[in-house]
GROMACS .gro file of C-alpha atoms in nm:
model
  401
    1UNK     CA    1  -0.813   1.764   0.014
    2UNK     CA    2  -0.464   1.879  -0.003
    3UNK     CA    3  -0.308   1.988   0.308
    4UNK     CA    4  -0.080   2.321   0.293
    5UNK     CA    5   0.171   2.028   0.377
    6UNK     CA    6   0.093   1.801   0.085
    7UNK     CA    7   0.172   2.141  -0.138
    8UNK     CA    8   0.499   2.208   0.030
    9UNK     CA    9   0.622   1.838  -0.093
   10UNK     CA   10   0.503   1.868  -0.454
   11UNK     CA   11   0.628   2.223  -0.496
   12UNK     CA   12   0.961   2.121  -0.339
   13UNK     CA   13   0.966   1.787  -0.586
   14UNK     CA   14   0.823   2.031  -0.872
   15UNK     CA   15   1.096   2.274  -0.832
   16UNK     CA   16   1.371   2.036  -0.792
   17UNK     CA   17   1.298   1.869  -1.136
   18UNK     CA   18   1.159   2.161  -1.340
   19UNK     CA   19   1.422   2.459  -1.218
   20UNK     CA   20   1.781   2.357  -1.381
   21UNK     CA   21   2.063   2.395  -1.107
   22UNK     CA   22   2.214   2.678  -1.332
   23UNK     CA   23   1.899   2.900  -1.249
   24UNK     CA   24   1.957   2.848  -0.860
   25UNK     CA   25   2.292   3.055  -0.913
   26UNK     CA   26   2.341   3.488  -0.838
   27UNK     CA   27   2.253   3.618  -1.199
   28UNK     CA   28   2.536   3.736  -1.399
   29UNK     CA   29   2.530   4.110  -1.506
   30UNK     CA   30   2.355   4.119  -1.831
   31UNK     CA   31   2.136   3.778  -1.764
   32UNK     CA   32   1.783   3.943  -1.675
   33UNK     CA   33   1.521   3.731  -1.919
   34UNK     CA   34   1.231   4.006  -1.992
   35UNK     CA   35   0.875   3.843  -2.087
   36UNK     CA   36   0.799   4.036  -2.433
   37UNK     CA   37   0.698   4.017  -2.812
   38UNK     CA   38   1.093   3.853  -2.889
   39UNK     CA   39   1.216   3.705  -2.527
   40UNK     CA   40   1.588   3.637  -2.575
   41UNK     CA   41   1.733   3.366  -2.379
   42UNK     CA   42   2.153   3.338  -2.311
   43UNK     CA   43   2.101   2.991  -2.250
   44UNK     CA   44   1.885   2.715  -2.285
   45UNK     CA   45   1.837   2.685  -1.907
   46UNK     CA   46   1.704   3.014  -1.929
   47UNK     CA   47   1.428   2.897  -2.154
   48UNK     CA   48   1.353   2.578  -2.010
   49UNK     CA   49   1.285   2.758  -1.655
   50UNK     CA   50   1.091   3.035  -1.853
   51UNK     CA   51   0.922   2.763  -2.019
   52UNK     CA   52   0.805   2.538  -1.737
   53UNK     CA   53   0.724   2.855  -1.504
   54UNK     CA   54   0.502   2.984  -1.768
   55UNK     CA   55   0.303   2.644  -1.831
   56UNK     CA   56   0.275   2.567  -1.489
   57UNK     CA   57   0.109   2.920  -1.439
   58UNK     CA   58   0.384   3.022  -1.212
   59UNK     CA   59   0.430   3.365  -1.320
   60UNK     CA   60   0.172   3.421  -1.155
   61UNK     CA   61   0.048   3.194  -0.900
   62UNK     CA   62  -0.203   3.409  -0.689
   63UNK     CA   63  -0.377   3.525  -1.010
   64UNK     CA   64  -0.681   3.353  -1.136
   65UNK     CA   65  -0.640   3.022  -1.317
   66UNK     CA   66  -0.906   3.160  -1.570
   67UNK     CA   67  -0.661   3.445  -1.695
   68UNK     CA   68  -0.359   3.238  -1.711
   69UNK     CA   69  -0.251   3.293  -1.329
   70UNK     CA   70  -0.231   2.986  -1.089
   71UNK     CA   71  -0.522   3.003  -0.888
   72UNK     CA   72  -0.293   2.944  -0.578
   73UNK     CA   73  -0.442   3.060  -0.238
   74UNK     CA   74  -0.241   3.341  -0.021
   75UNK     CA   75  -0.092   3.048   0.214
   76UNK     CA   76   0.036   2.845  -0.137
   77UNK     CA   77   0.180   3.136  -0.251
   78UNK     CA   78   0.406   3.216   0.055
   79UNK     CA   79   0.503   2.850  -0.019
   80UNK     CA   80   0.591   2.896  -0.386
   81UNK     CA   81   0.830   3.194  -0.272
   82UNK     CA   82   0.908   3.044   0.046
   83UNK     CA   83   1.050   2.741  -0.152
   84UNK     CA   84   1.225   2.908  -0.438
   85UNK     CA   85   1.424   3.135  -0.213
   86UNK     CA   86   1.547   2.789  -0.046
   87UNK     CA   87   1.672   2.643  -0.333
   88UNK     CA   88   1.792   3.045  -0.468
   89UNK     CA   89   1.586   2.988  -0.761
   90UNK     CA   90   1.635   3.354  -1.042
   91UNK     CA   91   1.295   3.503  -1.133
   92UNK     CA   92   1.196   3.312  -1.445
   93UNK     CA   93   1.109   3.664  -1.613
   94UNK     CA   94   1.122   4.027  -1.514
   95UNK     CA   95   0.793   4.146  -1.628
   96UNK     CA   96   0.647   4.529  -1.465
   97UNK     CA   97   0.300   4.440  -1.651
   98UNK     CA   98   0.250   4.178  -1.375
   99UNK     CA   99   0.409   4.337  -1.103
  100UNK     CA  100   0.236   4.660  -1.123
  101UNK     CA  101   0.006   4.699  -1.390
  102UNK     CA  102  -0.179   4.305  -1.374
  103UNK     CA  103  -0.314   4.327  -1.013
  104UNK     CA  104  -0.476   4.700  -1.136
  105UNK     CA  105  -0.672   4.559  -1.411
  106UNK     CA  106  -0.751   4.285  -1.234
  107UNK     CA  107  -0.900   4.526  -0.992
  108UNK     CA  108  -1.020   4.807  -1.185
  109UNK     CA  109  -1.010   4.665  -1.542
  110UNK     CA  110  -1.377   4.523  -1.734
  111UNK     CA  111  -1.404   4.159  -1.816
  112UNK     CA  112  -1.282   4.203  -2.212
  113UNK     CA  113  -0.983   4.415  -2.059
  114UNK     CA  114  -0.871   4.068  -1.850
  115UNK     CA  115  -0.894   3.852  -2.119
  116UNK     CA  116  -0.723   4.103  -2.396
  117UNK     CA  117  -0.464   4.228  -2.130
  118UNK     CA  118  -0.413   3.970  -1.811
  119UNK     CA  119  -0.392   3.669  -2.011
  120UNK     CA  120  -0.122   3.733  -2.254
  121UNK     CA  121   0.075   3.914  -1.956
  122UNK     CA  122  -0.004   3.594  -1.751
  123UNK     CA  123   0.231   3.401  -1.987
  124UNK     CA  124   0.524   3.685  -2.050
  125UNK     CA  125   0.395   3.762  -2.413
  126UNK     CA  126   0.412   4.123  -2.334
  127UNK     CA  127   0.673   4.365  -2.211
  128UNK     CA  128   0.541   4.673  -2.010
  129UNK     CA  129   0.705   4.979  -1.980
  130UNK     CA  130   0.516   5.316  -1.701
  131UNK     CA  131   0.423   5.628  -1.891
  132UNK     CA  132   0.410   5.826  -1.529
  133UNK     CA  133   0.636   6.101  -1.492
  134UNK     CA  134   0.698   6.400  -1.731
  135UNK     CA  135   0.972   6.670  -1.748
  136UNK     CA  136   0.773   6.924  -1.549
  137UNK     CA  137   0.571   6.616  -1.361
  138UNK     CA  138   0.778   6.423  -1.147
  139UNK     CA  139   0.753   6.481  -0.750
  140UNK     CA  140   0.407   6.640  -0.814
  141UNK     CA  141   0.323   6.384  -1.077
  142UNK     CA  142  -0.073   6.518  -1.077
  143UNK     CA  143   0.075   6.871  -1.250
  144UNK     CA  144   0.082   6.631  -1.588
  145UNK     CA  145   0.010   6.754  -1.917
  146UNK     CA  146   0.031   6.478  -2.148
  147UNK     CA  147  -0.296   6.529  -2.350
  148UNK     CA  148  -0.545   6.249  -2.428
  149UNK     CA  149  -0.845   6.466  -2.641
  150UNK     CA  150  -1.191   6.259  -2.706
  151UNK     CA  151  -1.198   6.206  -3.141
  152UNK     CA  152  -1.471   6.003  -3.115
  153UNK     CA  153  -1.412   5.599  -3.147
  154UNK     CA  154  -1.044   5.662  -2.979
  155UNK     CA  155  -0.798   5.962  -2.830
  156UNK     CA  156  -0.550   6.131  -2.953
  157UNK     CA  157  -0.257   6.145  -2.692
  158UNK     CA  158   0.018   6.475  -2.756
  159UNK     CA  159   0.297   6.498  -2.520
  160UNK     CA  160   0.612   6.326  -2.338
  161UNK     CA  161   0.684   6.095  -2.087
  162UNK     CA  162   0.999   6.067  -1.932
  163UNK     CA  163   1.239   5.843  -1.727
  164UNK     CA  164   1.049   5.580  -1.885
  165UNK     CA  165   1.224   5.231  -1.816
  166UNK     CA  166   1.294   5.026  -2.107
  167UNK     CA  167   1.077   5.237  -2.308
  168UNK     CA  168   1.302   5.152  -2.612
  169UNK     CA  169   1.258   4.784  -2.581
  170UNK     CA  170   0.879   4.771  -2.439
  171UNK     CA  171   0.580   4.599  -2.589
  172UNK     CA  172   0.332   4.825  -2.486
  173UNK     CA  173   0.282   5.107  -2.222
  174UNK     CA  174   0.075   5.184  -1.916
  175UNK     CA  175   0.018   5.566  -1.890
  176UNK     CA  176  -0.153   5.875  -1.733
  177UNK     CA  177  -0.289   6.134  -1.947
  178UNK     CA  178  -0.484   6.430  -1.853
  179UNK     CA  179  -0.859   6.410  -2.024
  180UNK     CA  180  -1.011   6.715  -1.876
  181UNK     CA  181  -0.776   7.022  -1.800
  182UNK     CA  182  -1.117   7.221  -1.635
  183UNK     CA  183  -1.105   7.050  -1.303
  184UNK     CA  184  -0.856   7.014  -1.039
  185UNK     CA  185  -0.603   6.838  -1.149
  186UNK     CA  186  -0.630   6.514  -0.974
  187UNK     CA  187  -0.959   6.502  -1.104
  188UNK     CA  188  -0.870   6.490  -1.486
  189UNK     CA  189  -0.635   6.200  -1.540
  190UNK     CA  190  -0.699   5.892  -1.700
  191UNK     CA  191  -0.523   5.580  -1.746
  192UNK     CA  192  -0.400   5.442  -2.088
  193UNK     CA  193  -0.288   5.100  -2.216
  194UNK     CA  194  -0.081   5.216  -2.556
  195UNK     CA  195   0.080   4.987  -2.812
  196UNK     CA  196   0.424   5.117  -2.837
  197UNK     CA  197   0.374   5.022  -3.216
  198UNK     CA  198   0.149   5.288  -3.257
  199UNK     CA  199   0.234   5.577  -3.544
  200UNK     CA  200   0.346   5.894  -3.364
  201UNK     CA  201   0.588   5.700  -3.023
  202UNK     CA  202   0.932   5.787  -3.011
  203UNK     CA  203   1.152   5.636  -2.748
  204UNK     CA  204   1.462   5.799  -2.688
  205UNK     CA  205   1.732   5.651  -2.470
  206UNK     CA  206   1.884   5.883  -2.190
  207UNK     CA  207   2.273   5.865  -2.141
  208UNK     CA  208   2.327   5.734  -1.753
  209UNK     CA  209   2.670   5.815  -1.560
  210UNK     CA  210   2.669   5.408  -1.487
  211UNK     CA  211   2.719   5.421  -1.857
  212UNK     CA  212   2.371   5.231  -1.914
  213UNK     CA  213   2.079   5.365  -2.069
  214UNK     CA  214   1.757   5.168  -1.919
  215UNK     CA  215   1.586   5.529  -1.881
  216UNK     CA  216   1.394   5.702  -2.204
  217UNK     CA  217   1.182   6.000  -2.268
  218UNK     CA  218   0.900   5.910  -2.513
  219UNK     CA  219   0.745   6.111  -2.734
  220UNK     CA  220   0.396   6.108  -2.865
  221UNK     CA  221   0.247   6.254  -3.165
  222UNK     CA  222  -0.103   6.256  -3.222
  223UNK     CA  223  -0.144   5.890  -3.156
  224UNK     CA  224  -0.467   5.729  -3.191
  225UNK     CA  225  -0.588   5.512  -2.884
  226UNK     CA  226  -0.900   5.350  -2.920
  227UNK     CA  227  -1.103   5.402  -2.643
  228UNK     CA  228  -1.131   5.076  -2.536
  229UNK     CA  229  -0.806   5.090  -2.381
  230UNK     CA  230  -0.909   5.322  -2.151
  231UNK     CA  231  -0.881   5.150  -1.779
  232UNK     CA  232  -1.154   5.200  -1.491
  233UNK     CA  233  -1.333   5.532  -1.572
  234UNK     CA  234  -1.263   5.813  -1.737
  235UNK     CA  235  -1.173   6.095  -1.523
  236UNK     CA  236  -1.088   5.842  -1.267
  237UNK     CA  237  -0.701   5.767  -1.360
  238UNK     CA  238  -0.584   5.945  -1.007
  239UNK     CA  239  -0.762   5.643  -0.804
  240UNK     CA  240  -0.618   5.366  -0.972
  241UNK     CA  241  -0.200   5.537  -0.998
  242UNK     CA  242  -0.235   5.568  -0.636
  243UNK     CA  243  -0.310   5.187  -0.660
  244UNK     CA  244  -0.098   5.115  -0.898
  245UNK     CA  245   0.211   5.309  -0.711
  246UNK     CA  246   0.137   5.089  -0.408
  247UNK     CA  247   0.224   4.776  -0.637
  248UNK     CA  248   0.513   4.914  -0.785
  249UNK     CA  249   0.646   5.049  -0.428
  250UNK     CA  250   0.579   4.665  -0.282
  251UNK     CA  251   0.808   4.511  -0.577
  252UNK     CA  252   1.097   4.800  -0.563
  253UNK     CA  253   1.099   4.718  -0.174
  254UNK     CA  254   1.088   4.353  -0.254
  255UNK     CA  255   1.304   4.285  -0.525
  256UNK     CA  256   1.490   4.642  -0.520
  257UNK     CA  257   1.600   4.733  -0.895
  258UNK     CA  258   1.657   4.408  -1.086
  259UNK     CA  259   2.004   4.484  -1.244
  260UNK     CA  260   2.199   4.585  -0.930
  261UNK     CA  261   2.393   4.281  -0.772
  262UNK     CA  262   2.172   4.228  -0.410
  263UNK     CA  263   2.288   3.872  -0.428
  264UNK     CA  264   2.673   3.969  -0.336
  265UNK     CA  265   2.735   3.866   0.004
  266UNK     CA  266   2.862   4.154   0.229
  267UNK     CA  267   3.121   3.943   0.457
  268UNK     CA  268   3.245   3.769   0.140
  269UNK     CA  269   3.361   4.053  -0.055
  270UNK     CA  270   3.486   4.220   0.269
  271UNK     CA  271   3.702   3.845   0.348
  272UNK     CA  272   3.820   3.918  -0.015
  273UNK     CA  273   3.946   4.236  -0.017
  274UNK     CA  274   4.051   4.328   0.342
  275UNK     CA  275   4.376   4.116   0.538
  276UNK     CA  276   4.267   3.877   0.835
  277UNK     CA  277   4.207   4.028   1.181
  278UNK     CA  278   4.545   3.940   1.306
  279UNK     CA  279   4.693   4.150   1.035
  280UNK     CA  280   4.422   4.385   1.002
  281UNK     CA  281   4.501   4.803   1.060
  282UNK     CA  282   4.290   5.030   1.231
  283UNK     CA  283   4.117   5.129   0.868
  284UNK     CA  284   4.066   4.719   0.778
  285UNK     CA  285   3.883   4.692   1.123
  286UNK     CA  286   3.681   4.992   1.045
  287UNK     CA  287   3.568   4.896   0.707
  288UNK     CA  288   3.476   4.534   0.876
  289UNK     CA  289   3.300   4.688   1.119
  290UNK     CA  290   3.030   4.874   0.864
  291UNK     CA  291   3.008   4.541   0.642
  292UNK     CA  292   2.881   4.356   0.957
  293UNK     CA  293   2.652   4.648   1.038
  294UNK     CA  294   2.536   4.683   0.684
  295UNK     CA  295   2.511   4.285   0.676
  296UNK     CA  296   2.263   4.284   1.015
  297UNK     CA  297   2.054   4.605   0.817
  298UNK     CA  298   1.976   4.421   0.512
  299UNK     CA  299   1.939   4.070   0.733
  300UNK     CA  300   1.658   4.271   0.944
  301UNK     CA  301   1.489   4.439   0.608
  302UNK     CA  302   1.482   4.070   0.432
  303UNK     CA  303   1.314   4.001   0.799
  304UNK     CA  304   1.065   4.255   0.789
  305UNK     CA  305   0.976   4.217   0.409
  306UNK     CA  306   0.861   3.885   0.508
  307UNK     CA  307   0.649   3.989   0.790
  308UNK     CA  308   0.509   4.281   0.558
  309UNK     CA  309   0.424   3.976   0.320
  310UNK     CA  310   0.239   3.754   0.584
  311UNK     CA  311   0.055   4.074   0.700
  312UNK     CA  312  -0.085   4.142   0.334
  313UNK     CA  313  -0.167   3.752   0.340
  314UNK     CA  314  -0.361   3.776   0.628
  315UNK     CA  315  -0.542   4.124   0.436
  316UNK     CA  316  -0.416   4.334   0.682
  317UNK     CA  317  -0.322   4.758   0.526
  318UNK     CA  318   0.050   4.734   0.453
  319UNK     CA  319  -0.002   5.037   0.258
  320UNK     CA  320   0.229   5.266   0.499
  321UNK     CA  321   0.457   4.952   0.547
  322UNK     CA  322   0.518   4.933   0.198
  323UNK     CA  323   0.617   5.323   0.114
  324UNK     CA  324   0.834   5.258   0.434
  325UNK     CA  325   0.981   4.980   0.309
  326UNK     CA  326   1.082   5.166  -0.075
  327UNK     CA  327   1.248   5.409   0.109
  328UNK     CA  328   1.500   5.174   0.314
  329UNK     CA  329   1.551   4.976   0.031
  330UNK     CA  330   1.693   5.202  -0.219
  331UNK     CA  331   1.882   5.381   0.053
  332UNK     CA  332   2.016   5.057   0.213
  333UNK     CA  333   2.129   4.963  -0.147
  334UNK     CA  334   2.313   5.261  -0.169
  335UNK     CA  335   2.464   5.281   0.138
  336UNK     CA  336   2.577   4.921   0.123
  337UNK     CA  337   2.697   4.957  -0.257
  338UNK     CA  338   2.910   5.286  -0.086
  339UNK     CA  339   3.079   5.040   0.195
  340UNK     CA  340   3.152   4.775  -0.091
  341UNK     CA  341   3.308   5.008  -0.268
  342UNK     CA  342   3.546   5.146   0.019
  343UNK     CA  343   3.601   4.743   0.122
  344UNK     CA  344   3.748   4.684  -0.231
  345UNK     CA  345   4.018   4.973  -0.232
  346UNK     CA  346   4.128   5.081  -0.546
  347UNK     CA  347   3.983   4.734  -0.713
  348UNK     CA  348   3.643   4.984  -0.754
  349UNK     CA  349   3.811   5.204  -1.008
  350UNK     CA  350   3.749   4.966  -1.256
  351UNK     CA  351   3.511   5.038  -1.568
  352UNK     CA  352   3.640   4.836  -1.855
  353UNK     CA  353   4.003   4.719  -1.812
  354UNK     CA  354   4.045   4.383  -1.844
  355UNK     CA  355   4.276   4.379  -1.512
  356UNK     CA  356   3.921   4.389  -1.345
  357UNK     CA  357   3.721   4.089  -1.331
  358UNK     CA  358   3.378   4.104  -1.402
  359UNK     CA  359   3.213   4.097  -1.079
  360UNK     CA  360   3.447   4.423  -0.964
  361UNK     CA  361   3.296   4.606  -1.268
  362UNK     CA  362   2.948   4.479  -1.225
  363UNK     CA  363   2.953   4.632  -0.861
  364UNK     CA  364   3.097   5.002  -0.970
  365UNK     CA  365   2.833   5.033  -1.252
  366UNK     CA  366   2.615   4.897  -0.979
  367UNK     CA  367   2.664   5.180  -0.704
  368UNK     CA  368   2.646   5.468  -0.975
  369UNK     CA  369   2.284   5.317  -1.092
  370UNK     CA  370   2.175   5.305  -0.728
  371UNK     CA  371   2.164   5.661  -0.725
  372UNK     CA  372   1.869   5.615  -0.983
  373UNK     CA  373   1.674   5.413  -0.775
  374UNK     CA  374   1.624   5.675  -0.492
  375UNK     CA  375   1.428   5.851  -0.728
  376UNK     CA  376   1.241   5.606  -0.899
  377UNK     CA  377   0.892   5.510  -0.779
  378UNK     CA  378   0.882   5.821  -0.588
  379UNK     CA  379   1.219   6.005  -0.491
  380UNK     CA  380   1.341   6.011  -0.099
  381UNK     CA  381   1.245   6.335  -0.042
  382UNK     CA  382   0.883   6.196  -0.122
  383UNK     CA  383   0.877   5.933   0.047
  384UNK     CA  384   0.969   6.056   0.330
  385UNK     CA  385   0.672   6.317   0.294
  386UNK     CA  386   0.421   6.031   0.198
  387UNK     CA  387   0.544   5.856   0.537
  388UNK     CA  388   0.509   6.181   0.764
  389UNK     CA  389   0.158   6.275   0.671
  390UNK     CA  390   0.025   5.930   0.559
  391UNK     CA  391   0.188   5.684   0.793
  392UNK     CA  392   0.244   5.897   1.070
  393UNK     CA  393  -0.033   6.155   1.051
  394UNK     CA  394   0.185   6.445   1.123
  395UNK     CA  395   0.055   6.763   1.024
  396UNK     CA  396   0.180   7.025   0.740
  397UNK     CA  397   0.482   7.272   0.836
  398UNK     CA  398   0.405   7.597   0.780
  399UNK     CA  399   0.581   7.818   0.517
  400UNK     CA  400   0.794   8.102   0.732
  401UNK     CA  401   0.731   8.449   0.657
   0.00000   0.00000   0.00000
């Protein structure tokens, strides 16, 4: 029987000979490899870690070998990341399918949805995009109109979805639609798998002031879903978002948003950009003085993310944890985007002059896309609500007169 030991060793000698030393380096603006229909690769490193991660399982290595995960227990797991942080191993794919949608339908989903959906999403042949939020459906994301009418063998879906991620470049979407507009409105809302394929989807991309467009509104127009991509009941959609927000609130608060630099090293920069304490003004010290403050926040987040993990390991609620957690994280990213900024001086003016250097314009785009991420998943404001009356059990303030 292999010991939790006898793992360690083979996924330390697995890693070592299957993860190329290029792929234990910070990733490069612009280097993300999304699972998908057409996965593009900048490098052949790239594919052979994509490559060897997907045939070993890897992707996912808690899910069921039977689907295409790799059966690995809880404990092997917190090896797997363990071990991969140690050697600073990049994510072999960025896939929100498996990080938010996979352990739903896993959950929720029948036994032909698992094969048809799980599997292929098991081995990054699909890229997921979230159909959640609407123009007049954001904060209260229950007031959703997005229509999904019963035409016999499938629905026909009329409406818009916005802030969609990616919804340009997706595979297929994840969505809530409202089935039944005569109840209260929790109690109407289904959840879709669409093919993005599908006649009647527009994807429009929305201009960003970080000069990136990873947000769309989609449009649909009387587009047929067969019914058998209906997941868990009908009617029964509110029960598995507020699952499915859970998942997507656990990765934001562990891996934060995937194209902002969290791999730049606080003290670094600020040893870059500010003169050595014996020539250091009043200002310099200042500025030092938040970069080691900012450096001990995110040091005792990255600590507490790992107890949150051993907690869910051991199948204790780290519900409340987790909404917790969303909310630091996108404001500590801010915040500590805001103090790198200040550290490098007029050096964060840059947007496309080539007297910058890369990494100086990677970190300015950077800070005005972390604005972005206090919103997504669930703004501040609302997480700070879902924390008081969830979390804390505080009661409802009353409207004044």
């Amino acid at each position: 029987m292999t010991t939790i030991d006898d793992f360690r060793r083979e996924t330390q000698a697995w890693l070592e000979a299957n993860c190329p030393p290029s792929m234990r380096t910070p990733m490069p603006d612009g280097e993300l490899v999304w699972g998908g229909r057409t996965v593009e690769f900048k490098t052949e490193d790239q594919r052979l870690w994509f490559e060897h991660m997907r045939d070993k399982g890897w992707f996912c290595p808690d899910w069921p070998a039977e689907y295409g995960g790799g059966g690995l227990s809880p404990e092997q797991n917190a090896v797997l990341e363990s071990e991969m942080r140690r050697l600073h191993c990049r994510p072999p794919q960025i896939n929100l399918g498996i990080w938010m949608l996979g352990p739903v339908v896993l959950e929720f989903g029948s036994e032909e949805q698992k094969r048809e959906l799980i599997t292929p999403m098991a081995r990054g042949e699909i890229r997921w995009c979230q159909g959640f939020s609407e123009p007049n459906a954001g904060s209260d994301l229950a007031s959703l109109k997005t229509s999904a009418v019963d035409a016999g063998d499938h629905f026909l879906v009329n409406g818009t979805k916005i802030w969609t991620s990616y919804g340009d470049k997706s595979d297929w979407m994840y969505m809530l639609v409202r089935t039944d507009a005569n109840v209260p409105k929790q109690q109407g809302i289904s959840l879709l798998v669409v093919d993005m394929k599908s006649p009647g989807i527009e994807a429009r991309p929305i201009d960003l002031i970080s000069g990136r467009s990873s947000f769309c509104q989609v449009f649909f127009d009387n587009v047929k879903v067969p019914k058998r991509q209906l997941v868990g009941p009908l009617n029964g959609g509110w029960t598995l978002a507020k699952a499915l927000l859970q998942h997507e609130r656990r990765a934001m608060s562990k891996f934060g948003e995937f194209s902002l630099p969290n791999h730049v090293d606080l003290l670094s920069v600020a040893a870059r950009y500010l003169p050595p304490a014996d020539a250091a003004s009043t200002a310099d010290v200042a500025l030092r003085t938040r970069a080691l403050a900012m450096a001990m926040d995110e040091h005792a987040y990255t600590l507490t993310a790992q107890r949150m993990g051993e907690e869910a390991r051991a199948r204790q609620d780290v519900s409340g944890l987790m909404a917790i957690m969303k909310l630091v994280h996108s404001e500590q990213e801010k915040d500590k985007l805001e103090v790198l900024l200040d550290v490098m001086g007029h050096r964060a003016l840059g947007w496309e002059d080539e007297a910058f250097d890369s990494s100086e314009l990677a970190l300015t785009r950077a800070w005005l896309g972390s604005f972005a991420q206090t919103i997504a998943g669930g703004s501040s404001e609302v997480q700070l609500n879902v924390i008081a009356k969830r979390v804390l059990g505080l009661p409802e303030g009353k409207q004044g007169k």
